[in-house]
mmCIF file of C-alpha atoms and ligand atoms in Angstrom:
data_model
loop_
_atom_site.group_PDB
_atom_site.id
_atom_site.type_symbol
_atom_site.label_atom_id
_atom_site.label_comp_id
_atom_site.label_asym_id
_atom_site.label_seq_id
_atom_site.Cartn_x
_atom_site.Cartn_y
_atom_site.Cartn_z
ATOM 1 C CA MET F 108 45.230 66.985 88.875
ATOM 2 C CA SER F 109 46.928 64.871 86.230
ATOM 3 C CA LYS F 110 46.855 65.948 82.592
ATOM 4 C CA ALA F 111 44.056 64.756 80.311
ATOM 5 C CA ILE F 112 45.105 62.027 77.900
ATOM 6 C CA GLU F 113 43.859 64.146 74.954
ATOM 7 C CA ASN F 114 46.243 66.975 75.875
ATOM 8 C CA ILE F 115 49.201 64.652 76.224
ATOM 9 C CA LEU F 116 48.502 63.130 72.835
ATOM 10 C CA GLN F 117 48.696 66.559 71.168
ATOM 11 C CA GLN F 118 52.275 67.118 72.318
ATOM 12 C CA GLU F 119 55.221 66.624 69.980
ATOM 13 C CA VAL F 120 57.427 65.160 72.694
ATOM 14 C CA LEU F 121 56.333 62.989 75.604
ATOM 15 C CA SER F 122 57.983 63.417 78.985
ATOM 16 C CA LYS F 123 58.564 60.486 81.289
ATOM 17 C CA LYS F 124 55.630 61.629 83.389
ATOM 18 C CA ASP F 125 53.369 61.758 80.323
ATOM 19 C CA ILE F 126 54.310 58.225 79.320
ATOM 20 C CA VAL F 127 53.570 56.870 82.789
ATOM 21 C CA ARG F 128 50.217 58.639 82.605
ATOM 22 C CA LEU F 129 49.435 57.035 79.215
ATOM 23 C CA LEU F 130 50.383 53.587 80.489
ATOM 24 C CA ASN F 131 48.158 54.197 83.477
ATOM 25 C CA SER F 132 45.127 55.140 81.334
ATOM 26 C CA ASP F 133 41.783 53.633 82.320
ATOM 27 C CA GLU F 134 39.377 51.780 80.050
ATOM 28 C CA THR F 135 37.844 54.912 78.505
ATOM 29 C CA GLU F 136 41.133 56.775 78.192
ATOM 30 C CA ARG F 137 42.955 53.890 76.594
ATOM 31 C CA LYS F 138 40.492 53.969 73.683
ATOM 32 C CA VAL F 139 41.647 57.530 72.945
ATOM 33 C CA LEU F 140 45.265 56.392 73.126
ATOM 34 C CA PHE F 141 44.601 53.450 70.812
ATOM 35 C CA ALA F 142 42.778 55.636 68.282
ATOM 36 C CA ARG F 143 45.697 58.086 68.167
ATOM 37 C CA ALA F 144 48.216 55.251 67.731
ATOM 38 C CA ALA F 145 46.134 53.844 64.860
ATOM 39 C CA GLU F 146 46.179 57.263 63.160
ATOM 40 C CA VAL F 147 49.944 57.570 63.545
ATOM 41 C CA LYS F 148 50.441 54.073 62.203
ATOM 42 C CA GLU F 149 48.359 54.704 59.124
ATOM 43 C CA ALA F 150 50.064 58.028 58.427
ATOM 44 C CA TYR F 151 53.640 56.783 58.816
ATOM 45 C CA VAL F 152 53.742 53.090 57.910
ATOM 46 C CA GLY F 153 50.355 52.565 56.248
ATOM 47 C CA LYS F 154 47.857 49.740 56.584
ATOM 48 C CA LYS F 155 50.179 46.967 55.456
ATOM 49 C CA VAL F 156 51.076 44.091 57.717
ATOM 50 C CA TYR F 157 54.157 42.069 56.769
ATOM 51 C CA TYR F 158 54.606 38.381 57.341
ATOM 52 C CA ARG F 159 57.727 36.792 58.760
ATOM 53 C CA GLY F 160 57.423 33.011 58.755
ATOM 54 C CA LEU F 161 58.852 31.867 62.088
ATOM 55 C CA VAL F 162 61.076 28.807 62.362
ATOM 56 C CA GLU F 163 61.843 27.889 65.965
ATOM 57 C CA PHE F 164 65.076 26.256 64.910
ATOM 58 C CA SER F 165 66.175 24.753 68.220
ATOM 59 C CA ASN F 166 65.395 24.860 71.934
ATOM 60 C CA LEU F 167 68.956 24.023 72.919
ATOM 61 C CA CYS F 168 70.278 26.916 74.956
ATOM 62 C CA GLY F 169 73.426 27.602 76.936
ATOM 63 C CA LYS F 170 71.787 30.260 79.097
ATOM 64 C CA ASN F 171 69.628 30.290 82.153
ATOM 65 C CA CYS F 172 67.332 33.313 81.995
ATOM 66 C CA LEU F 173 65.166 32.902 85.077
ATOM 67 C CA TYR F 174 61.852 33.260 83.218
ATOM 68 C CA CYS F 175 62.332 31.047 80.180
ATOM 69 C CA GLY F 176 60.949 27.537 79.784
ATOM 70 C CA ILE F 177 63.805 26.378 77.543
ATOM 71 C CA ARG F 178 66.604 27.599 79.844
ATOM 72 C CA ALA F 179 69.540 25.206 80.114
ATOM 73 C CA GLY F 180 68.612 24.351 83.707
ATOM 74 C CA ASN F 181 65.178 22.989 82.788
ATOM 75 C CA LYS F 182 65.957 19.295 82.661
ATOM 76 C CA LYS F 183 62.340 18.503 81.784
ATOM 77 C CA ALA F 184 62.610 20.192 78.377
ATOM 78 C CA HIS F 185 62.971 17.744 75.522
ATOM 79 C CA ARG F 186 65.695 19.200 73.313
ATOM 80 C CA TYR F 187 65.630 19.340 69.512
ATOM 81 C CA GLU F 188 67.141 20.959 66.456
ATOM 82 C CA VAL F 189 65.169 21.176 63.228
ATOM 83 C CA THR F 190 67.042 19.536 60.314
ATOM 84 C CA ALA F 191 68.419 21.627 57.456
ATOM 85 C CA ASP F 192 65.965 19.991 55.045
ATOM 86 C CA GLU F 193 63.029 20.879 57.258
ATOM 87 C CA VAL F 194 64.179 24.499 57.553
ATOM 88 C CA LEU F 195 64.480 24.689 53.790
ATOM 89 C CA GLU F 196 61.038 23.178 53.405
ATOM 90 C CA ALA F 197 59.573 25.806 55.752
ATOM 91 C CA ALA F 198 61.429 28.522 53.841
ATOM 92 C CA ARG F 199 60.084 27.186 50.559
ATOM 93 C CA TYR F 200 56.569 27.241 51.992
ATOM 94 C CA ALA F 201 57.086 30.872 53.023
ATOM 95 C CA TRP F 202 58.425 31.772 49.594
ATOM 96 C CA ASP F 203 55.700 29.899 47.682
ATOM 97 C CA ASN F 204 53.080 31.649 49.773
ATOM 98 C CA LYS F 205 54.650 35.086 49.274
ATOM 99 C CA PHE F 206 55.468 35.625 52.927
ATOM 100 C CA GLY F 207 58.351 37.923 52.003
ATOM 101 C CA SER F 208 60.574 36.932 54.929
ATOM 102 C CA ILE F 209 61.362 34.318 57.508
ATOM 103 C CA VAL F 210 62.740 34.489 61.043
ATOM 104 C CA ILE F 211 65.060 31.850 62.420
ATOM 105 C CA GLN F 212 64.924 31.831 66.202
ATOM 106 C CA ALA F 213 66.552 29.554 68.772
ATOM 107 C CA GLY F 214 68.158 29.296 72.172
ATOM 108 C CA GLU F 215 71.608 30.824 72.438
ATOM 109 C CA ARG F 216 74.490 28.666 71.289
ATOM 110 C CA SER F 217 78.004 29.206 70.006
ATOM 111 C CA GLY F 218 80.775 26.981 68.645
ATOM 112 C CA LYS F 219 82.372 26.672 65.233
ATOM 113 C CA ASP F 220 80.064 23.979 63.863
ATOM 114 C CA TYR F 221 76.935 25.772 64.952
ATOM 115 C CA VAL F 222 78.001 29.108 63.461
ATOM 116 C CA THR F 223 78.893 27.386 60.177
ATOM 117 C CA ARG F 224 75.619 25.453 60.138
ATOM 118 C CA ILE F 225 73.590 28.656 60.439
ATOM 119 C CA GLU F 226 75.759 30.388 57.836
ATOM 120 C CA ARG F 227 75.158 27.544 55.400
ATOM 121 C CA LEU F 228 71.417 27.519 56.081
ATOM 122 C CA VAL F 229 71.132 31.256 55.449
ATOM 123 C CA LYS F 230 73.005 30.871 52.155
ATOM 124 C CA GLU F 231 70.832 27.941 51.102
ATOM 125 C CA ILE F 232 67.605 29.803 51.857
ATOM 126 C CA LYS F 233 68.832 32.751 49.833
ATOM 127 C CA GLN F 234 69.787 30.504 46.938
ATOM 128 C CA MET F 235 66.570 28.516 47.010
ATOM 129 C CA SER F 236 64.454 31.696 46.927
ATOM 130 C CA ARG F 237 66.657 33.426 44.304
ATOM 131 C CA GLY F 238 67.464 36.071 46.865
ATOM 132 C CA GLU F 239 63.808 36.959 47.319
ATOM 133 C CA LEU F 240 63.150 35.782 50.859
ATOM 134 C CA GLY F 241 64.284 38.235 53.541
ATOM 135 C CA ILE F 242 65.948 36.628 56.563
ATOM 136 C CA THR F 243 65.767 37.776 60.171
ATOM 137 C CA LEU F 244 67.822 35.985 62.813
ATOM 138 C CA SER F 245 67.128 35.792 66.527
ATOM 139 C CA LEU F 246 69.924 33.633 67.892
ATOM 140 C CA GLY F 247 71.105 35.595 70.909
ATOM 141 C CA GLU F 248 74.435 37.188 71.720
ATOM 142 C CA GLN F 249 77.271 36.323 69.341
ATOM 143 C CA THR F 250 80.681 37.729 68.457
ATOM 144 C CA GLU F 251 81.064 40.498 65.895
ATOM 145 C CA GLU F 252 82.668 37.996 63.529
ATOM 146 C CA THR F 253 79.697 35.648 63.767
ATOM 147 C CA TYR F 254 77.232 38.469 63.219
ATOM 148 C CA ARG F 255 79.278 39.505 60.181
ATOM 149 C CA ARG F 256 79.436 36.001 58.712
ATOM 150 C CA TRP F 257 75.679 35.554 59.000
ATOM 151 C CA PHE F 258 75.095 39.030 57.558
ATOM 152 C CA GLU F 259 77.372 38.330 54.598
ATOM 153 C CA ALA F 260 75.572 35.018 54.083
ATOM 154 C CA GLY F 261 72.353 36.990 53.528
ATOM 155 C CA ALA F 262 70.588 37.712 56.835
ATOM 156 C CA HIS F 263 69.690 41.386 57.082
ATOM 157 C CA ARG F 264 67.671 41.785 60.284
ATOM 158 C CA TYR F 265 68.411 40.630 63.835
ATOM 159 C CA LEU F 266 66.196 40.518 66.915
ATOM 160 C CA LEU F 267 67.779 40.732 70.333
ATOM 161 C CA ARG F 268 65.534 41.905 73.122
ATOM 162 C CA ILE F 269 67.230 43.788 75.918
ATOM 163 C CA GLU F 270 64.449 42.135 78.030
ATOM 164 C CA VAL F 271 64.684 44.748 80.830
ATOM 165 C CA SER F 272 66.514 47.984 80.119
ATOM 166 C CA ASN F 273 67.490 48.878 83.680
ATOM 167 C CA PRO F 274 70.933 47.372 84.396
ATOM 168 C CA GLY F 275 70.165 47.007 88.090
ATOM 169 C CA MET F 276 66.863 45.231 87.431
ATOM 170 C CA TYR F 277 68.429 42.950 84.818
ATOM 171 C CA TYR F 278 69.849 40.673 87.490
ATOM 172 C CA ARG F 279 66.483 40.125 89.118
ATOM 173 C CA TYR F 280 65.577 38.172 86.018
ATOM 174 C CA HIS F 281 68.956 36.734 85.016
ATOM 175 C CA PRO F 282 71.676 34.973 86.975
ATOM 176 C CA LYS F 283 74.486 37.358 87.864
ATOM 177 C CA ASP F 284 77.351 35.721 85.998
ATOM 178 C CA LYS F 285 79.514 36.059 82.906
ATOM 179 C CA THR F 286 76.991 34.510 80.521
ATOM 180 C CA HIS F 287 74.242 36.910 81.564
ATOM 181 C CA ASP F 288 75.950 40.268 81.460
ATOM 182 C CA TYR F 289 73.844 43.374 80.825
ATOM 183 C CA GLN F 290 76.729 45.296 79.250
ATOM 184 C CA GLU F 291 77.431 42.399 76.893
ATOM 185 C CA ARG F 292 73.818 42.317 75.774
ATOM 186 C CA LEU F 293 73.811 46.052 75.231
ATOM 187 C CA ASN F 294 77.088 45.799 73.366
ATOM 188 C CA ALA F 295 75.599 43.112 71.124
ATOM 189 C CA LEU F 296 73.017 45.676 69.964
ATOM 190 C CA TYR F 297 75.855 48.063 69.016
ATOM 191 C CA LEU F 298 77.701 45.296 67.172
ATOM 192 C CA LEU F 299 74.613 44.368 65.176
ATOM 193 C CA ARG F 300 74.187 47.962 64.119
ATOM 194 C CA LYS F 301 77.875 48.282 63.262
ATOM 195 C CA VAL F 302 77.741 45.190 61.043
ATOM 196 C CA GLY F 303 74.772 46.668 59.178
ATOM 197 C CA TYR F 304 71.696 44.777 60.359
ATOM 198 C CA GLN F 305 68.284 46.288 60.902
ATOM 199 C CA VAL F 306 68.283 45.999 64.652
ATOM 200 C CA GLY F 307 65.316 44.742 66.632
ATOM 201 C CA SER F 308 64.954 44.781 70.382
ATOM 202 C CA GLY F 309 62.241 44.745 72.996
ATOM 203 C CA VAL F 310 61.213 43.910 76.525
ATOM 204 C CA MET F 311 58.857 41.719 78.513
ATOM 205 C CA ILE F 312 55.826 43.389 80.057
ATOM 206 C CA GLY F 313 54.270 42.544 83.423
ATOM 207 C CA LEU F 314 57.288 40.888 85.025
ATOM 208 C CA PRO F 315 57.124 40.513 88.779
ATOM 209 C CA PHE F 316 58.435 43.655 90.563
ATOM 210 C CA GLN F 317 58.199 45.732 87.368
ATOM 211 C CA THR F 318 56.523 49.150 87.680
ATOM 212 C CA LEU F 319 55.065 51.585 85.137
ATOM 213 C CA ASP F 320 58.152 53.711 85.725
ATOM 214 C CA ASP F 321 60.334 50.798 84.655
ATOM 215 C CA LEU F 322 58.251 50.225 81.524
ATOM 216 C CA THR F 323 58.465 53.926 80.695
ATOM 217 C CA ASP F 324 62.251 53.676 80.962
ATOM 218 C CA ASP F 325 62.092 50.653 78.647
ATOM 219 C CA LEU F 326 60.255 52.688 75.999
ATOM 220 C CA LEU F 327 62.726 55.554 76.373
ATOM 221 C CA PHE F 328 65.581 53.053 76.058
ATOM 222 C CA LEU F 329 64.239 51.821 72.703
ATOM 223 C CA GLN F 330 63.943 55.421 71.529
ATOM 224 C CA ASP F 331 67.370 56.492 72.826
ATOM 225 C CA HIS F 332 68.998 53.527 71.102
ATOM 226 C CA ASP F 333 67.261 54.335 67.836
ATOM 227 C CA ILE F 334 66.007 50.758 67.425
ATOM 228 C CA ASP F 335 64.601 49.871 63.960
ATOM 229 C CA MET F 336 62.136 47.177 64.981
ATOM 230 C CA VAL F 337 60.533 46.154 68.246
ATOM 231 C CA GLY F 338 59.029 42.944 69.554
ATOM 232 C CA MET F 339 57.633 43.186 73.050
ATOM 233 C CA GLY F 340 54.932 41.231 74.770
ATOM 234 C CA PRO F 341 53.595 40.051 78.104
ATOM 235 C CA TYR F 342 55.699 37.945 80.393
ATOM 236 C CA ILE F 343 53.948 34.615 80.909
ATOM 237 C CA GLU F 344 54.975 32.257 83.664
ATOM 238 C CA HIS F 345 56.342 28.743 83.178
ATOM 239 C CA GLU F 346 56.212 26.349 86.090
ATOM 240 C CA ASP F 347 59.666 24.845 85.534
ATOM 241 C CA THR F 348 61.502 28.144 85.913
ATOM 242 C CA PRO F 349 62.847 29.924 89.017
ATOM 243 C CA MET F 350 60.603 32.956 88.375
ATOM 244 C CA TYR F 351 57.522 30.835 88.892
ATOM 245 C CA GLN F 352 57.949 31.300 92.638
ATOM 246 C CA TYR F 353 56.835 34.932 92.215
ATOM 247 C CA ARG F 354 53.611 34.094 90.364
ATOM 248 C CA ASP F 355 51.539 35.520 93.242
ATOM 249 C CA GLN F 356 53.106 38.929 92.656
ATOM 250 C CA LEU F 357 51.966 39.133 89.039
ATOM 251 C CA ILE F 358 49.171 41.351 87.785
ATOM 252 C CA PRO F 359 46.342 39.282 86.218
ATOM 253 C CA LYS F 360 46.996 38.092 82.671
ATOM 254 C CA MET F 361 44.313 40.305 81.105
ATOM 255 C CA GLU F 362 45.893 43.350 82.757
ATOM 256 C CA ARG F 363 49.271 42.304 81.374
ATOM 257 C CA PHE F 364 47.604 42.041 77.997
ATOM 258 C CA TYR F 365 46.109 45.547 78.088
ATOM 259 C CA LEU F 366 49.325 46.978 79.458
ATOM 260 C CA SER F 367 51.134 45.392 76.497
ATOM 261 C CA LEU F 368 48.640 46.943 74.058
ATOM 262 C CA LYS F 369 49.238 50.320 75.688
ATOM 263 C CA MET F 370 53.006 49.819 75.400
ATOM 264 C CA VAL F 371 52.624 49.107 71.654
ATOM 265 C CA ALA F 372 50.373 52.144 71.185
ATOM 266 C CA VAL F 373 52.664 54.529 73.092
ATOM 267 C CA LEU F 374 55.724 53.217 71.267
ATOM 268 C CA ARG F 375 54.031 53.751 67.891
ATOM 269 C CA ILE F 376 53.369 57.364 68.884
ATOM 270 C CA MET F 377 56.970 57.818 70.088
ATOM 271 C CA MET F 378 58.705 55.988 67.210
ATOM 272 C CA LYS F 379 56.423 56.557 64.282
ATOM 273 C CA ASP F 380 58.214 54.772 61.439
ATOM 274 C CA ILE F 381 59.679 51.659 63.070
ATOM 275 C CA ASN F 382 58.426 48.105 62.601
ATOM 276 C CA ILE F 383 56.526 46.721 65.599
ATOM 277 C CA ALA F 384 55.653 43.033 65.891
ATOM 278 C CA ALA F 385 52.357 41.649 67.127
ATOM 279 C CA THR F 386 53.890 38.999 69.369
ATOM 280 C CA THR F 387 52.841 35.406 69.964
ATOM 281 C CA ALA F 388 52.690 36.000 73.729
ATOM 282 C CA MET F 389 49.767 38.404 73.083
ATOM 283 C CA GLN F 390 47.908 35.576 71.404
ATOM 284 C CA ALA F 391 48.708 33.268 74.324
ATOM 285 C CA ILE F 392 46.519 35.473 76.547
ATOM 286 C CA ASP F 393 43.838 36.506 74.059
ATOM 287 C CA PRO F 394 43.142 34.425 70.933
ATOM 288 C CA MET F 395 42.753 37.704 69.006
ATOM 289 C CA GLY F 396 45.779 39.256 70.713
ATOM 290 C CA ARG F 397 47.897 39.745 67.645
ATOM 291 C CA GLU F 398 45.071 41.302 65.649
ATOM 292 C CA LYS F 399 44.344 43.680 68.532
ATOM 293 C CA SER F 400 48.042 44.672 68.525
ATOM 294 C CA ILE F 401 47.770 45.428 64.811
ATOM 295 C CA LYS F 402 44.840 47.716 65.463
ATOM 296 C CA VAL F 403 46.845 49.777 67.953
ATOM 297 C CA GLY F 404 50.131 50.116 66.090
ATOM 298 C CA ALA F 405 51.852 46.823 65.245
ATOM 299 C CA ASN F 406 52.632 46.072 61.568
ATOM 300 C CA ILE F 407 54.523 42.769 61.625
ATOM 301 C CA ILE F 408 53.188 39.277 62.253
ATOM 302 C CA MET F 409 55.142 36.044 62.537
ATOM 303 C CA PRO F 410 53.081 33.010 61.516
ATOM 304 C CA ASN F 411 54.636 29.890 62.948
ATOM 305 C CA LEU F 412 56.230 27.625 60.336
ATOM 306 C CA THR F 413 58.072 25.338 62.748
ATOM 307 C CA PRO F 414 57.349 21.721 61.766
ATOM 308 C CA THR F 415 54.501 20.713 64.094
ATOM 309 C CA ARG F 416 56.373 17.797 65.613
ATOM 310 C CA TYR F 417 58.755 20.223 67.373
ATOM 311 C CA ARG F 418 56.265 22.837 68.481
ATOM 312 C CA GLU F 419 55.380 21.394 71.858
ATOM 313 C CA ASP F 420 59.061 21.533 72.754
ATOM 314 C CA TYR F 421 59.603 25.244 72.092
ATOM 315 C CA LEU F 422 57.617 26.039 75.175
ATOM 316 C CA LEU F 423 58.871 29.352 76.506
ATOM 317 C CA TYR F 424 55.797 29.797 78.710
ATOM 318 C CA GLU F 425 52.467 28.155 79.534
ATOM 319 C CA ASP F 426 49.509 28.132 77.092
ATOM 320 C CA LYS F 427 51.681 28.914 74.055
ATOM 321 C CA PRO F 428 49.231 29.027 71.121
ATOM 322 C CA CYS F 429 49.216 27.241 67.765
ATOM 323 C CA THR F 430 51.354 24.334 68.931
ATOM 324 C CA ASP F 431 49.179 21.901 67.019
ATOM 325 C CA GLU F 432 48.181 23.858 63.916
ATOM 326 C CA ASP F 433 50.008 23.340 60.659
ATOM 327 C CA ALA F 434 51.167 26.186 58.448
ATOM 328 C CA GLU F 435 48.180 25.993 56.080
ATOM 329 C CA GLU F 436 45.642 26.301 58.889
ATOM 330 C CA CYS F 437 47.627 29.113 60.485
ATOM 331 C CA LYS F 438 47.803 31.038 57.220
ATOM 332 C CA ARG F 439 44.110 30.811 56.425
ATOM 333 C CA CYS F 440 42.916 31.925 59.820
ATOM 334 C CA LEU F 441 45.454 34.729 60.037
ATOM 335 C CA GLU F 442 44.588 36.216 56.688
ATOM 336 C CA ALA F 443 40.952 36.600 57.646
ATOM 337 C CA ARG F 444 41.817 38.019 61.033
ATOM 338 C CA ILE F 445 44.180 40.641 59.656
ATOM 339 C CA HIS F 446 41.513 41.854 57.259
ATOM 340 C CA MET F 447 39.102 42.038 60.166
ATOM 341 C CA ALA F 448 41.600 44.204 62.030
ATOM 342 C CA GLY F 449 41.621 46.645 59.090
ATOM 343 C CA GLY F 450 45.018 45.548 57.782
ATOM 344 C CA GLU F 451 46.259 44.491 54.354
ATOM 345 C CA ILE F 452 48.938 41.870 53.916
ATOM 346 C CA GLY F 453 52.130 42.947 52.173
ATOM 347 C CA TYR F 454 52.499 39.738 50.176
ATOM 348 C CA GLY F 455 55.887 39.131 48.617
ATOM 349 C CA GLU F 456 57.406 42.242 50.208
ATOM 350 C CA TRP F 457 60.218 42.408 52.717
ATOM 351 C CA GLY F 458 58.506 45.188 54.609
ATOM 352 C CA ASP F 459 61.768 46.578 55.928
ATOM 353 C CA SER F 460 61.780 49.128 58.696
ATOM 354 C CA LYS F 461 61.171 52.605 57.229
ATOM 355 C CA HIS F 462 63.102 53.931 60.171
ATOM 356 C CA PHE F 463 66.150 51.948 59.080
ATOM 357 C CA ALA F 464 65.939 53.365 55.552
ATOM 358 C CA ARG F 465 65.767 56.891 56.978
ATOM 359 C CA ARG F 466 68.666 56.283 59.355
ATOM 360 C CA LYS F 467 70.823 54.929 56.482
ATOM 361 C CA LYS F 468 70.165 58.027 54.392
ATOM 362 C CA SER F 469 71.059 60.511 57.109
HETATM 363 N N1 LIG G 638 67.649 32.949 72.770
HETATM 364 C C1 LIG G 638 67.441 34.141 72.040
HETATM 365 C C2 LIG G 638 67.355 35.336 72.972
HETATM 366 O O1 LIG G 638 67.111 35.151 74.151
HETATM 367 O O2 LIG G 638 67.547 36.449 72.478
HETATM 368 C C3 LIG G 638 66.187 34.097 71.178
HETATM 369 C C4 LIG G 638 65.106 33.172 71.601
HETATM 370 S S1 LIG G 638 64.273 33.641 73.118
HETATM 371 C C5 LIG G 638 63.283 32.259 73.443
HETATM 372 C C6 LIG G 638 63.097 34.830 72.474
HETATM 373 C C7 LIG G 638 62.390 35.677 73.485
HETATM 374 O O3 LIG G 638 61.475 34.894 74.238
HETATM 375 C C8 LIG G 638 63.237 36.329 74.538
HETATM 376 O O4 LIG G 638 63.846 37.490 74.041
HETATM 377 C C9 LIG G 638 62.234 36.595 75.669
HETATM 378 O O5 LIG G 638 61.833 37.940 75.711
HETATM 379 C C10 LIG G 638 61.044 35.710 75.288
HETATM 380 N N2 LIG G 638 60.614 34.899 76.441
HETATM 381 C C11 LIG G 638 61.320 33.936 77.081
HETATM 382 N N3 LIG G 638 60.611 33.469 78.143
HETATM 383 C C12 LIG G 638 59.445 34.149 78.167
HETATM 384 C C13 LIG G 638 58.310 34.133 79.030
HETATM 385 N N4 LIG G 638 58.255 33.327 80.078
HETATM 386 N N5 LIG G 638 57.284 34.970 78.758
HETATM 387 C C14 LIG G 638 57.339 35.792 77.691
HETATM 388 N N6 LIG G 638 58.389 35.874 76.850
HETATM 389 C C15 LIG G 638 59.441 35.059 77.081
HETATM 390 FE FE1 LIG G 639 67.951 30.916 76.254
HETATM 391 FE FE2 LIG G 639 66.791 33.003 74.992
HETATM 392 FE FE3 LIG G 639 65.437 31.477 76.796
HETATM 393 FE FE4 LIG G 639 67.363 33.103 77.659
HETATM 394 S S1 LIG G 639 65.421 33.720 76.651
HETATM 395 S S2 LIG G 639 67.072 30.980 78.293
HETATM 396 S S3 LIG G 639 68.824 32.961 75.984
HETATM 397 S S4 LIG G 639 66.233 30.847 74.839
#
């Protein structure tokens, strides 16, 4: 007979078998898991939820991840780059509204001009906000020098999901070529840490062919690599991508959603003091998805501040939410929802990863 969830949750350390069991919990058992994760969250990181205003800076991308709607090979995507003035305007909105931080995310690009453009933007945002706005970047794999330049310009957190932690499985979801190299992606995480960033990573949940064993290995990967912040959410199909051909192999969206909630809850129990984001993909399946993630362990939320005219074009997957809401509307509805989920908003605070602070001290 398999162990009772209650017994597993009393253990200090979870074995691989225990984690699989937790991810496999049924409707009644998962409530126990969620309650425990909520307790751990409150004890280690408190009730506060921190805002990171998200600017989807550009959907231009040099890569061809097989699942992503803005991959280079999708000729139907209408490409854009937000202007520097518009980014600054979004940053000013975030600052005026005491968001604490912003995230600049985009497809992966390189080149001298691009690197300099981002460096300048980071500096300008810092200047405009008198150093008060925290900046997270999510701009893919770059050289150590680029990471360092952006860090010195003022960015202090970086998100780079490993996507799937098993090197063998990686090439089921990425072309097997020089621009999609597992070791390079892994190395990028080391470089980010070396340069001094708070390092964020994560995975997609519910990919075709993925098992609970694989997801357990993903959680152990995040723990073994001592990641400071995690963003992980359900994989959602996009019809203009090669992975769409496997849509019949997917578990139903609601199951992907609950599996993602369980992943968040188990991760909170395993890595008690890290930052965990309530991801947009959760909201794409359930309108209250992000708030439900907050209830079971997440403590970061990324309200979308991308100028509305670009939103329809940053379409990573189908049914992406909030593509037509402006920042004001987004803010008002979010605030109420976070309170409903028992959270408090950490206005004007960076809300850095406590785990990072601890790792720097030791
Ligand atoms: N280009 C950068 C990178 O890949 O690290 C940052 C932007 S990329 C669009 C951000 C994240 O979107 C990826 O890390 C991936 O996990 C997620 N994503 C892409 N396609 C997705 C899909 N179909 N369903 C769910 N998440 C997806
Ligand atoms: Fe480009 Fe990132 Fe999408 Fe991959 S996931 S195709 S790197 S935007």
